[in-house]
Amino acid sequence: MTQDEKKQAVARAALEFVEAGTIVGVGTGSTANYFIDALAEIKHKVDGTIASSEESARRLQAHGIRVMDLNSVSEMAVYVDGADESTKHLCLIKGGGGALTREKIVAAVADKFVCVVDDTKLVDRLGVFPLPVEVIPMARSYVARRIVRMGGQPELRQGFTTDNGNVILDVHNLDILEPAKIESELNQITGVVCNGLFARRPADVLLVGRDSGVETLQIH
Ligand code: 5RP
């Protein structure tokens, strides 16, 4: 199977977690796009969706799927999204597509976070993929200096502005032995909006696309 076929397979498998009459959180990226396309086939079953980016909102709407404002809902049964890296404990690095802040907000609201990845995303230790950090533009240099003090090498994502009007620092070579600790430490830096570590709120279910089929990992 190609990487794209594996992404398609996990996206389709995630439909099993979509319950009739509920609101579905929808992530961002190529795997999430496959999920949106699959969701279109059962769109009359769901009450609506919450999109984690403008891009996903446009794709959902193009399929005629209702996109709602998160502030108008109090419950979300499931959130389906991809990741850039995942451990077997379901701690993630996300934000390769730059949507990490909205993704983290939608994941926080969801009862269940189903993460969909191909097997190239599974790692023993997070951090080969540079960690995205969303930063208020005027704080960019200050935050970068603080990250250097933590041992990371921040690189400004060129020509990119998030849906929230901010910039992204992609941080290389950060020691992420304790993901939840680093997640909190980065969030303490004034000017940081959010970082791409999902350790304090990891995924609940990880669907991994392999040559042999879709493997399900669950921590509780
Ligand atoms: C976007 C994300 C994506 O989930 C992540 O980058 C994976 O993308 P893809 O499914 O295209 O491999 O976090 O901000």
mmCIF file of C-alpha atoms and ligand atoms in Angstrom:
data_model
loop_
_atom_site.group_PDB
_atom_site.id
_atom_site.type_symbol
_atom_site.label_atom_id
_atom_site.label_comp_id
_atom_site.label_asym_id
_atom_site.label_seq_id
_atom_site.Cartn_x
_atom_site.Cartn_y
_atom_site.Cartn_z
ATOM 1 C CA MET A 1 0.000 0.000 0.000
ATOM 2 C CA THR A 2 1.186 3.530 -0.682
ATOM 3 C CA GLN A 3 1.246 6.120 2.103
ATOM 4 C CA ASP A 4 -1.830 7.775 0.566
ATOM 5 C CA GLU A 5 -3.714 4.476 0.470
ATOM 6 C CA LYS A 6 -2.917 3.944 4.151
ATOM 7 C CA LYS A 7 -4.184 7.447 4.945
ATOM 8 C CA GLN A 8 -7.372 6.722 3.017
ATOM 9 C CA ALA A 9 -7.858 3.419 4.833
ATOM 10 C CA VAL A 10 -7.561 4.950 8.332
ATOM 11 C CA ALA A 11 -9.775 7.884 7.360
ATOM 12 C CA ARG A 12 -12.484 5.473 6.266
ATOM 13 C CA ALA A 13 -12.020 3.331 9.395
ATOM 14 C CA ALA A 14 -12.639 6.448 11.529
ATOM 15 C CA LEU A 15 -16.228 6.560 10.241
ATOM 16 C CA GLU A 16 -16.974 3.748 12.691
ATOM 17 C CA PHE A 17 -16.519 6.246 15.533
ATOM 18 C CA VAL A 18 -19.110 8.647 14.109
ATOM 19 C CA GLU A 19 -22.440 8.242 15.870
ATOM 20 C CA ALA A 20 -25.755 9.274 14.355
ATOM 21 C CA GLY A 21 -27.183 12.599 15.537
ATOM 22 C CA THR A 22 -23.907 13.952 16.942
ATOM 23 C CA ILE A 23 -21.486 16.739 16.112
ATOM 24 C CA VAL A 24 -18.162 15.711 14.632
ATOM 25 C CA GLY A 25 -14.895 17.610 15.045
ATOM 26 C CA VAL A 26 -12.814 17.573 11.896
ATOM 27 C CA GLY A 27 -9.058 18.066 11.663
ATOM 28 C CA THR A 28 -6.727 19.471 9.048
ATOM 29 C CA GLY A 29 -4.302 17.972 6.550
ATOM 30 C CA SER A 30 -4.268 15.307 3.870
ATOM 31 C CA THR A 31 -5.487 12.472 6.144
ATOM 32 C CA ALA A 32 -8.256 14.690 7.538
ATOM 33 C CA ASN A 33 -9.187 15.554 3.933
ATOM 34 C CA TYR A 34 -9.696 11.856 3.208
ATOM 35 C CA PHE A 35 -11.880 11.693 6.321
ATOM 36 C CA ILE A 36 -13.951 14.654 5.087
ATOM 37 C CA ASP A 37 -14.458 12.930 1.734
ATOM 38 C CA ALA A 38 -15.552 9.726 3.496
ATOM 39 C CA LEU A 39 -17.806 11.659 5.894
ATOM 40 C CA ALA A 40 -19.616 13.151 2.890
ATOM 41 C CA GLU A 41 -21.049 9.708 2.197
ATOM 42 C CA ILE A 42 -22.850 9.691 5.566
ATOM 43 C CA LYS A 43 -23.397 13.430 5.933
ATOM 44 C CA HIS A 44 -27.158 13.078 6.569
ATOM 45 C CA LYS A 45 -26.387 10.966 9.626
ATOM 46 C CA VAL A 46 -24.604 13.737 11.558
ATOM 47 C CA ASP A 47 -26.002 16.967 13.033
ATOM 48 C CA GLY A 48 -23.025 19.020 11.933
ATOM 49 C CA THR A 49 -19.274 19.480 12.117
ATOM 50 C CA ILE A 50 -16.707 21.749 13.762
ATOM 51 C CA ALA A 51 -13.718 22.481 11.540
ATOM 52 C CA SER A 52 -10.209 22.988 12.915
ATOM 53 C CA SER A 53 -9.220 25.291 10.047
ATOM 54 C CA GLU A 54 -10.645 27.516 7.332
ATOM 55 C CA GLU A 55 -9.294 25.040 4.768
ATOM 56 C CA SER A 56 -11.206 22.114 6.271
ATOM 57 C CA ALA A 57 -14.328 24.273 6.636
ATOM 58 C CA ARG A 58 -14.191 25.025 2.901
ATOM 59 C CA ARG A 59 -13.794 21.342 2.016
ATOM 60 C CA LEU A 60 -16.657 20.327 4.306
ATOM 61 C CA GLN A 61 -18.911 23.011 2.833
ATOM 62 C CA ALA A 62 -17.974 22.001 -0.706
ATOM 63 C CA HIS A 63 -19.382 18.562 0.154
ATOM 64 C CA GLY A 64 -22.563 20.170 1.503
ATOM 65 C CA ILE A 65 -21.673 19.240 5.088
ATOM 66 C CA ARG A 66 -22.901 21.653 7.763
ATOM 67 C CA VAL A 67 -20.077 23.531 9.533
ATOM 68 C CA MET A 68 -20.968 25.030 12.902
ATOM 69 C CA ASP A 69 -19.419 27.623 15.229
ATOM 70 C CA LEU A 70 -17.771 25.936 18.212
ATOM 71 C CA ASN A 71 -19.355 28.506 20.523
ATOM 72 C CA SER A 72 -22.803 27.294 19.503
ATOM 73 C CA VAL A 73 -22.210 23.718 20.682
ATOM 74 C CA SER A 74 -21.740 22.334 24.169
ATOM 75 C CA GLU A 75 -20.949 18.743 23.242
ATOM 76 C CA MET A 76 -18.887 17.013 20.602
ATOM 77 C CA ALA A 77 -18.848 13.230 20.500
ATOM 78 C CA VAL A 78 -15.713 12.704 18.460
ATOM 79 C CA TYR A 79 -12.824 14.574 16.867
ATOM 80 C CA VAL A 80 -10.960 12.971 13.958
ATOM 81 C CA ASP A 81 -7.576 14.310 12.891
ATOM 82 C CA GLY A 82 -4.155 13.270 11.638
ATOM 83 C CA ALA A 83 -0.759 13.859 13.250
ATOM 84 C CA ASP A 84 2.857 14.353 12.275
ATOM 85 C CA GLU A 85 4.165 11.925 14.901
ATOM 86 C CA SER A 86 2.633 9.637 17.511
ATOM 87 C CA THR A 87 4.072 7.450 20.252
ATOM 88 C CA LYS A 88 2.456 4.192 21.284
ATOM 89 C CA HIS A 89 1.162 6.116 24.315
ATOM 90 C CA LEU A 90 -0.774 8.306 21.836
ATOM 91 C CA CYS A 91 1.160 11.488 22.601
ATOM 92 C CA LEU A 92 1.388 13.494 19.404
ATOM 93 C CA ILE A 93 3.177 16.202 17.503
ATOM 94 C CA LYS A 94 0.720 18.116 15.332
ATOM 95 C CA GLY A 95 0.767 21.372 13.430
ATOM 96 C CA GLY A 96 2.575 20.466 10.227
ATOM 97 C CA GLY A 97 -0.340 22.193 8.497
ATOM 98 C CA GLY A 98 -0.214 25.102 10.931
ATOM 99 C CA ALA A 99 -3.667 24.510 12.437
ATOM 100 C CA LEU A 100 -2.418 23.338 15.850
ATOM 101 C CA THR A 101 -4.209 25.899 18.033
ATOM 102 C CA ARG A 102 -7.675 25.298 16.630
ATOM 103 C CA GLU A 103 -6.939 21.568 16.553
ATOM 104 C CA LYS A 104 -6.071 21.625 20.242
ATOM 105 C CA ILE A 105 -9.227 23.587 21.050
ATOM 106 C CA VAL A 106 -11.458 21.153 19.153
ATOM 107 C CA ALA A 107 -9.673 18.168 20.731
ATOM 108 C CA ALA A 108 -10.224 19.695 24.184
ATOM 109 C CA VAL A 109 -13.973 19.872 23.631
ATOM 110 C CA ALA A 110 -14.371 16.395 22.112
ATOM 111 C CA ASP A 111 -15.362 13.404 24.230
ATOM 112 C CA LYS A 112 -13.139 11.180 22.095
ATOM 113 C CA PHE A 113 -10.118 12.089 19.944
ATOM 114 C CA VAL A 114 -9.541 9.567 17.170
ATOM 115 C CA CYS A 115 -6.163 10.140 15.539
ATOM 116 C CA VAL A 116 -5.584 8.721 12.061
ATOM 117 C CA VAL A 117 -2.052 8.118 10.781
ATOM 118 C CA ASP A 118 -0.069 5.945 8.421
ATOM 119 C CA ASP A 119 2.658 3.811 9.959
ATOM 120 C CA THR A 120 5.466 6.255 9.042
ATOM 121 C CA LYS A 121 4.142 8.554 11.798
ATOM 122 C CA LEU A 122 4.715 6.093 14.664
ATOM 123 C CA VAL A 123 7.870 6.925 16.652
ATOM 124 C CA ASP A 124 9.512 5.734 19.857
ATOM 125 C CA ARG A 125 10.284 9.286 20.886
ATOM 126 C CA LEU A 126 8.726 12.552 19.663
ATOM 127 C CA GLY A 127 10.823 15.252 18.065
ATOM 128 C CA VAL A 128 12.338 14.158 14.776
ATOM 129 C CA PHE A 129 9.507 16.162 13.201
ATOM 130 C CA PRO A 130 10.180 19.821 14.118
ATOM 131 C CA LEU A 131 7.735 20.951 16.807
ATOM 132 C CA PRO A 132 5.415 23.749 15.594
ATOM 133 C CA VAL A 133 4.833 26.611 18.044
ATOM 134 C CA GLU A 134 2.248 29.300 17.247
ATOM 135 C CA VAL A 135 3.435 32.724 18.371
ATOM 136 C CA ILE A 136 2.009 36.271 18.483
ATOM 137 C CA PRO A 137 4.021 38.070 15.736
ATOM 138 C CA MET A 138 5.508 40.804 17.998
ATOM 139 C CA ALA A 139 6.838 38.141 20.407
ATOM 140 C CA ARG A 140 8.590 36.103 17.707
ATOM 141 C CA SER A 141 12.212 36.989 18.567
ATOM 142 C CA TYR A 142 11.676 36.848 22.329
ATOM 143 C CA VAL A 143 10.015 33.433 22.137
ATOM 144 C CA ALA A 144 12.771 32.189 19.812
ATOM 145 C CA ARG A 145 15.446 33.233 22.335
ATOM 146 C CA ARG A 146 13.612 31.445 25.145
ATOM 147 C CA ILE A 147 13.318 28.284 23.053
ATOM 148 C CA VAL A 148 17.070 28.389 22.319
ATOM 149 C CA ARG A 149 17.610 28.467 26.097
ATOM 150 C CA MET A 150 15.532 25.285 26.309
ATOM 151 C CA GLY A 151 17.910 23.647 23.809
ATOM 152 C CA GLY A 152 15.751 23.942 20.677
ATOM 153 C CA GLN A 153 16.532 25.526 17.335
ATOM 154 C CA PRO A 154 13.528 27.578 16.205
ATOM 155 C CA GLU A 155 13.000 28.362 12.547
ATOM 156 C CA LEU A 156 10.355 30.813 11.343
ATOM 157 C CA ARG A 157 7.927 29.156 8.926
ATOM 158 C CA GLN A 158 8.409 31.424 5.936
ATOM 159 C CA GLY A 159 5.427 33.065 4.213
ATOM 160 C CA PHE A 160 2.923 31.449 6.563
ATOM 161 C CA THR A 161 0.260 33.061 8.744
ATOM 162 C CA THR A 162 -2.117 30.954 10.825
ATOM 163 C CA ASP A 163 -5.906 31.253 10.667
ATOM 164 C CA ASN A 164 -5.518 33.266 13.897
ATOM 165 C CA GLY A 165 -3.149 35.814 12.312
ATOM 166 C CA ASN A 166 -0.015 34.494 14.021
ATOM 167 C CA VAL A 167 3.351 33.023 12.962
ATOM 168 C CA ILE A 168 4.794 29.539 13.446
ATOM 169 C CA LEU A 169 8.224 28.676 14.807
ATOM 170 C CA ASP A 170 9.227 25.135 13.830
ATOM 171 C CA VAL A 171 11.522 23.929 16.596
ATOM 172 C CA HIS A 172 14.281 21.448 15.742
ATOM 173 C CA ASN A 173 16.315 19.269 18.092
ATOM 174 C CA LEU A 174 14.251 19.845 21.218
ATOM 175 C CA ASP A 175 14.692 17.100 23.795
ATOM 176 C CA ILE A 176 11.136 15.782 24.203
ATOM 177 C CA LEU A 177 11.764 12.993 26.692
ATOM 178 C CA GLU A 178 8.842 14.203 28.831
ATOM 179 C CA PRO A 179 6.262 15.544 26.356
ATOM 180 C CA ALA A 180 3.715 16.827 28.923
ATOM 181 C CA LYS A 181 6.436 18.782 30.752
ATOM 182 C CA ILE A 182 7.770 20.384 27.562
ATOM 183 C CA GLU A 183 4.200 21.162 26.436
ATOM 184 C CA SER A 184 3.573 23.090 29.670
ATOM 185 C CA GLU A 185 6.991 24.754 29.667
ATOM 186 C CA LEU A 186 6.495 26.120 26.152
ATOM 187 C CA ASN A 187 3.018 27.354 27.016
ATOM 188 C CA GLN A 188 4.500 29.359 29.915
ATOM 189 C CA ILE A 189 6.524 31.554 27.547
ATOM 190 C CA THR A 190 4.738 34.853 27.104
ATOM 191 C CA GLY A 191 3.741 35.288 23.479
ATOM 192 C CA VAL A 192 3.275 31.572 22.807
ATOM 193 C CA VAL A 193 -0.303 30.880 21.790
ATOM 194 C CA CYS A 194 -0.023 27.126 21.615
ATOM 195 C CA ASN A 195 2.416 24.354 20.736
ATOM 196 C CA GLY A 196 1.979 21.203 18.706
ATOM 197 C CA LEU A 197 2.545 18.727 21.538
ATOM 198 C CA PHE A 198 -0.610 16.808 22.386
ATOM 199 C CA ALA A 199 0.529 15.095 25.585
ATOM 200 C CA ARG A 200 -1.651 16.652 28.265
ATOM 201 C CA ARG A 201 -4.615 15.728 26.111
ATOM 202 C CA PRO A 202 -3.348 12.849 23.960
ATOM 203 C CA ALA A 203 -5.472 10.961 21.470
ATOM 204 C CA ASP A 204 -7.894 8.392 22.906
ATOM 205 C CA VAL A 205 -7.698 6.102 19.900
ATOM 206 C CA LEU A 206 -4.966 5.798 17.279
ATOM 207 C CA LEU A 207 -5.781 4.185 13.947
ATOM 208 C CA VAL A 208 -2.555 3.203 12.180
ATOM 209 C CA GLY A 209 -2.564 2.384 8.477
ATOM 210 C CA ARG A 210 -0.240 -0.520 7.705
ATOM 211 C CA ASP A 211 0.353 -2.810 4.730
ATOM 212 C CA SER A 212 -1.505 -5.464 6.700
ATOM 213 C CA GLY A 213 -4.525 -3.213 7.359
ATOM 214 C CA VAL A 214 -5.694 -0.775 10.023
ATOM 215 C CA GLU A 215 -4.360 -1.322 13.547
ATOM 216 C CA THR A 216 -6.223 0.202 16.514
ATOM 217 C CA LEU A 217 -4.281 1.436 19.554
ATOM 218 C CA GLN A 218 -6.130 2.592 22.630
ATOM 219 C CA ILE A 219 -4.821 3.643 26.037
ATOM 220 C CA HIS A 220 -8.064 3.483 28.025
HETATM 221 C C1 5RP B 1 -2.197 20.013 10.653
HETATM 222 C C2 5RP B 1 -1.852 18.745 11.326
HETATM 223 C C3 5RP B 1 -1.944 17.482 10.533
HETATM 224 O O1 5RP B 1 -2.796 16.614 11.197
HETATM 225 C C4 5RP B 1 -0.595 16.866 10.379
HETATM 226 O O2 5RP B 1 0.277 17.816 9.803
HETATM 227 C C5 5RP B 1 -0.638 15.609 9.513
HETATM 228 O O3 5RP B 1 -0.933 15.949 8.208
HETATM 229 P P1 5RP B 1 -1.147 14.870 7.064
HETATM 230 O O4 5RP B 1 -2.417 14.135 7.392
HETATM 231 O O5 5RP B 1 -1.246 15.692 5.806
HETATM 232 O O6 5RP B 1 0.044 13.946 7.054
HETATM 233 O O7 5RP B 1 -1.492 18.696 12.476
HETATM 234 O O8 5RP B 1 -1.943 21.135 11.465
#
